[in-house]
mmCIF file of C-alpha atoms in Angstrom:
data_model
loop_
_atom_site.group_PDB
_atom_site.id
_atom_site.type_symbol
_atom_site.label_atom_id
_atom_site.label_comp_id
_atom_site.label_asym_id
_atom_site.label_seq_id
_atom_site.Cartn_x
_atom_site.Cartn_y
_atom_site.Cartn_z
ATOM 1 C CA MET M 1428 85.489 108.647 83.057
ATOM 2 C CA ASP M 1429 84.486 105.249 81.794
ATOM 3 C CA LYS M 1430 81.490 105.679 79.551
ATOM 4 C CA GLY M 1431 78.485 103.689 80.647
ATOM 5 C CA ARG M 1432 79.527 103.575 84.311
ATOM 6 C CA ALA M 1433 78.280 105.869 87.041
ATOM 7 C CA PHE M 1434 80.903 108.067 88.649
ATOM 8 C CA GLU M 1435 80.048 106.554 92.050
ATOM 9 C CA GLU M 1436 81.149 103.168 90.774
ATOM 10 C CA VAL M 1437 84.393 104.504 89.310
ATOM 11 C CA ALA M 1438 85.195 106.512 92.461
ATOM 12 C CA ALA M 1439 84.501 103.492 94.673
ATOM 13 C CA GLU M 1440 86.894 101.478 92.520
ATOM 14 C CA ALA M 1441 89.546 104.169 93.010
ATOM 15 C CA LEU M 1442 89.112 103.966 96.796
ATOM 16 C CA GLU M 1443 89.446 100.186 96.640
ATOM 17 C CA GLN M 1444 92.686 100.636 94.692
ATOM 18 C CA ILE M 1445 94.031 102.984 97.381
ATOM 19 C CA ASP M 1446 93.376 100.310 100.011
ATOM 20 C CA ALA M 1447 94.548 97.348 97.916
ATOM 21 C CA ASN M 1448 97.863 98.985 97.012
ATOM 22 C CA GLY M 1449 98.472 100.396 100.477
ATOM 23 C CA TYR M 1450 98.990 103.966 99.269
ATOM 24 C CA ALA M 1451 97.984 105.415 102.666
ATOM 25 C CA ASP M 1452 99.942 102.927 104.791
ATOM 26 C CA ARG M 1453 103.052 105.064 105.139
ATOM 27 C CA PHE M 1454 100.997 107.850 106.712
ATOM 28 C CA VAL M 1455 99.532 105.648 109.442
ATOM 29 C CA VAL M 1456 102.540 106.226 111.703
ATOM 30 C CA SER M 1457 101.689 109.931 111.915
ATOM 31 C CA GLY M 1458 98.782 109.210 114.251
ATOM 32 C CA LYS M 1459 96.670 111.722 112.364
ATOM 33 C CA GLN M 1460 93.353 111.280 110.626
ATOM 34 C CA ILE M 1461 93.784 109.725 107.174
ATOM 35 C CA TYR M 1462 91.642 110.979 104.277
ATOM 36 C CA LYS M 1463 91.352 108.849 101.149
ATOM 37 C CA VAL M 1464 89.796 110.448 98.076
ATOM 38 C CA GLY M 1465 88.769 108.749 94.838
ATOM 39 C CA VAL M 1466 88.451 111.423 92.145
ATOM 40 C CA VAL M 1467 86.751 110.861 88.794
ATOM 41 C CA PHE M 1468 87.802 113.017 85.844
ATOM 42 C CA SER M 1469 85.733 113.443 82.709
ATOM 43 C CA SER M 1470 86.929 111.624 79.622
ATOM 44 C CA ASP M 1471 86.491 114.756 77.493
ATOM 45 C CA GLY M 1472 89.012 116.711 79.575
ATOM 46 C CA LYS M 1473 86.577 119.109 81.206
ATOM 47 C CA GLY M 1474 87.558 118.494 84.806
ATOM 48 C CA MET M 1475 86.177 116.447 87.636
ATOM 49 C CA CYS M 1476 82.891 114.578 87.503
ATOM 50 C CA GLY M 1477 82.861 113.886 91.210
ATOM 51 C CA TRP M 1478 84.578 112.143 94.068
ATOM 52 C CA LYS M 1479 84.096 109.835 97.001
ATOM 53 C CA HIS M 1480 86.035 109.989 100.212
ATOM 54 C CA LYS M 1481 86.515 108.119 103.409
ATOM 55 C CA PHE M 1482 88.542 108.784 106.472
ATOM 56 C CA SER M 1483 89.753 106.915 109.479
ATOM 57 C CA TRP M 1484 91.420 107.678 112.750
ATOM 58 C CA VAL M 1485 94.637 105.876 113.448
ATOM 59 C CA TYR M 1486 95.532 105.363 117.071
ATOM 60 C CA ARG M 1487 99.096 104.843 118.128
ATOM 61 C CA LYS M 1488 99.823 102.563 121.040
ATOM 62 C CA GLY M 1489 101.940 103.888 123.804
#
């Protein structure tokens, strides 16, 4: 994790990156609920510090 920054800030940045780069776009055609998770790992290698998530329903026309 970036020292001096709260994990909420880092996780929110990860979620923004998921949206900006369209990582979930290819799953939209499934018509299922999409979960996006921004995970923050500790910089000392001791695992996760925390995470943020968001989800959305994708409706298919037809």
